Amino acid sequence: MQIEKNAVVAIDYTLRDTEGEVLDASPEGQPLQYLHGAGNIIPGLEKALEGKTAGEDLDVNIPPEDAYGERDDRLQQDVPLSMFEGVDNVEAGMRFQAQTQSGTQVVTVAAVSGDSITVDANHPLAGQTLNFKVKVSDVREASDEELEHGHVHD
């Protein structure tokens, strides 16, 4: 079966940055499963997998605009340390959920300077070209329940 809209796809993958550093990988023997066409993976990877079949290997280089977008400086802001009440030793790299006008958003602490914290709501991989090595391990039809819910059920 070819990968097409509403197919359940299982892939083994390794994600590297442009310097070749591994950023993420599917655990050995535990492929990532997703519902194709439901927006559950980045658009560039989903597009590259369209039409592939189980057993195929591919290398895909995905530019930022087809992954997590370009970095947006407007998504960085300074907030008072008091916003982190109850958190000891706020450090750069820590991630928190913040309530914004558009709902809950994950932010990363970019810098700590005295009583001011710089938080960044950009995705950590925003602005990066992503290099995937992918093996399609399985393709099957989605169940009615999976289609209704928009994601894979184990």
Short mmCIF file of C-alpha atoms in Angstrom, two decimals, residues 17-151:
data_model
loop_
_atom_site.label_atom_id
_atom_site.label_comp_id
_atom_site.label_asym_id
_atom_site.label_seq_id
_atom_site.Cartn_x
_atom_site.Cartn_y
_atom_site.Cartn_z
CA ASP A 17 20.95 19.26 11.96
CA THR A 18 23.08 20.71 9.15
CA GLU A 19 26.26 19.87 11.08
CA GLY A 20 25.24 16.21 11.31
CA GLU A 21 24.42 16.24 15.02
CA VAL A 22 21.58 13.87 15.93
CA LEU A 23 18.65 15.90 17.27
CA ASP A 24 16.10 13.10 17.58
CA ALA A 25 15.50 9.51 16.54
CA SER A 26 12.78 6.93 16.89
CA PRO A 27 13.69 4.42 19.61
CA GLU A 28 15.04 1.09 18.34
CA GLY A 29 12.14 -1.17 17.44
CA GLN A 30 9.56 1.54 18.16
CA PRO A 31 8.74 3.33 14.91
CA LEU A 32 6.80 6.57 14.97
CA GLN A 33 3.21 5.98 13.87
CA TYR A 34 1.05 8.76 12.48
CA LEU A 35 -2.10 9.33 10.44
CA HIS A 36 -1.00 10.67 7.05
CA GLY A 37 -2.70 13.91 6.05
CA ALA A 38 -3.90 14.77 9.55
CA GLY A 39 -1.13 17.30 10.22
CA ASN A 40 0.51 15.16 12.92
CA ILE A 41 4.04 15.57 11.53
CA ILE A 42 5.82 18.51 9.91
CA PRO A 43 4.51 19.34 6.42
CA GLY A 44 7.81 18.82 4.57
CA LEU A 45 8.26 15.29 5.89
CA GLU A 46 4.64 14.38 5.24
CA LYS A 47 4.96 15.62 1.64
CA ALA A 48 8.20 13.66 1.10
CA LEU A 49 6.56 10.44 2.35
CA GLU A 50 3.52 10.74 0.05
CA GLY A 51 3.44 7.78 -2.37
CA LYS A 52 6.15 5.76 -0.60
CA THR A 53 5.64 2.13 0.46
CA ALA A 54 6.80 -0.09 3.33
CA GLY A 55 10.48 -0.94 3.05
CA GLU A 56 11.51 2.29 1.30
CA ASP A 57 14.40 4.36 2.63
CA LEU A 58 14.74 8.07 2.00
CA ASP A 59 16.89 11.02 2.95
CA VAL A 60 14.94 14.26 3.19
CA ASN A 61 16.26 17.79 3.74
CA ILE A 62 13.47 20.03 4.95
CA PRO A 63 13.88 23.83 4.95
CA PRO A 64 12.51 25.83 7.90
CA GLU A 65 9.40 26.98 6.02
CA ASP A 66 8.31 23.33 5.62
CA ALA A 67 9.24 22.40 9.19
CA TYR A 68 8.86 24.68 12.22
CA GLY A 69 9.15 27.99 10.37
CA GLU A 70 11.71 30.75 10.63
CA ARG A 71 12.60 32.18 14.02
CA ASP A 72 10.40 35.13 14.98
CA ASP A 73 12.04 37.67 17.29
CA ARG A 74 8.58 38.87 18.34
CA LEU A 75 8.19 35.56 20.19
CA GLN A 76 10.95 36.52 22.64
CA GLN A 77 10.17 38.73 25.58
CA ASP A 78 11.51 39.73 28.95
CA VAL A 79 9.36 38.89 31.95
CA PRO A 80 9.92 39.49 35.65
CA LEU A 81 11.42 36.69 37.73
CA SER A 82 8.31 36.95 39.94
CA MET A 83 6.36 35.21 37.13
CA PHE A 84 8.27 32.05 38.10
CA GLU A 85 7.13 32.03 41.71
CA GLY A 86 7.73 28.64 43.31
CA VAL A 87 10.49 27.68 40.87
CA ASP A 88 13.96 27.53 42.38
CA ASN A 89 16.99 28.44 40.26
CA VAL A 90 15.46 29.40 36.91
CA GLU A 91 18.13 28.64 34.29
CA ALA A 92 18.55 29.08 30.54
CA GLY A 93 17.22 26.06 28.66
CA MET A 94 14.38 25.31 31.08
CA ARG A 95 10.97 24.93 29.45
CA PHE A 96 7.63 26.00 30.87
CA GLN A 97 4.01 26.18 29.82
CA ALA A 98 2.70 29.72 29.73
CA GLN A 99 -0.85 31.00 29.38
CA THR A 100 -1.13 33.48 26.51
CA GLN A 101 -3.99 35.23 24.72
CA SER A 102 -3.98 32.39 22.17
CA GLY A 103 -3.91 29.61 24.79
CA THR A 104 -1.21 27.51 26.40
CA GLN A 105 2.24 27.83 24.84
CA VAL A 106 5.58 26.22 25.65
CA VAL A 107 8.36 28.72 26.23
CA THR A 108 12.08 28.20 26.73
CA VAL A 109 14.12 30.32 29.12
CA ALA A 110 16.68 31.99 26.83
CA ALA A 111 18.48 34.10 29.43
CA VAL A 112 18.41 35.07 33.09
CA SER A 113 19.61 38.52 34.13
CA GLY A 114 18.95 39.56 37.70
CA ASP A 115 15.19 39.91 38.17
CA SER A 116 14.48 39.60 34.44
CA ILE A 117 13.97 36.40 32.45
CA THR A 118 14.03 36.27 28.64
CA VAL A 119 11.60 33.64 27.37
CA ASP A 120 11.37 32.37 23.80
CA ALA A 121 8.16 30.88 22.36
CA ASN A 122 9.79 29.83 19.07
CA HIS A 123 9.94 26.07 18.55
CA PRO A 124 13.49 24.93 19.47
CA LEU A 125 14.00 23.79 15.84
CA ALA A 126 12.61 26.98 14.25
CA GLY A 127 14.95 28.41 11.64
CA GLN A 128 16.78 25.13 11.08
CA THR A 129 17.00 22.92 8.02
CA LEU A 130 16.11 19.42 9.20
CA ASN A 131 17.77 16.36 7.71
CA PHE A 132 15.80 13.15 8.10
CA LYS A 133 16.93 9.62 7.32
CA VAL A 134 13.70 7.62 7.17
CA LYS A 135 12.72 4.00 6.66
CA VAL A 136 9.04 3.30 6.06
CA SER A 137 8.35 0.22 8.18
CA ASP A 138 4.60 -0.15 7.66
CA VAL A 139 1.62 1.38 5.85
CA ARG A 140 -1.97 0.34 6.54
CA GLU A 141 -5.50 1.63 6.26
CA ALA A 142 -6.73 3.64 9.23
CA SER A 143 -9.66 2.37 11.26
CA ASP A 144 -12.88 4.38 11.39
CA GLU A 145 -12.06 5.31 14.98
CA GLU A 146 -8.57 6.56 14.02
CA LEU A 147 -10.05 8.66 11.22
CA GLU A 148 -12.68 10.08 13.56
CA HIS A 149 -10.09 10.99 16.20
CA GLY A 150 -7.42 12.17 13.75
CA HIS A 151 -4.61 10.06 15.20
#
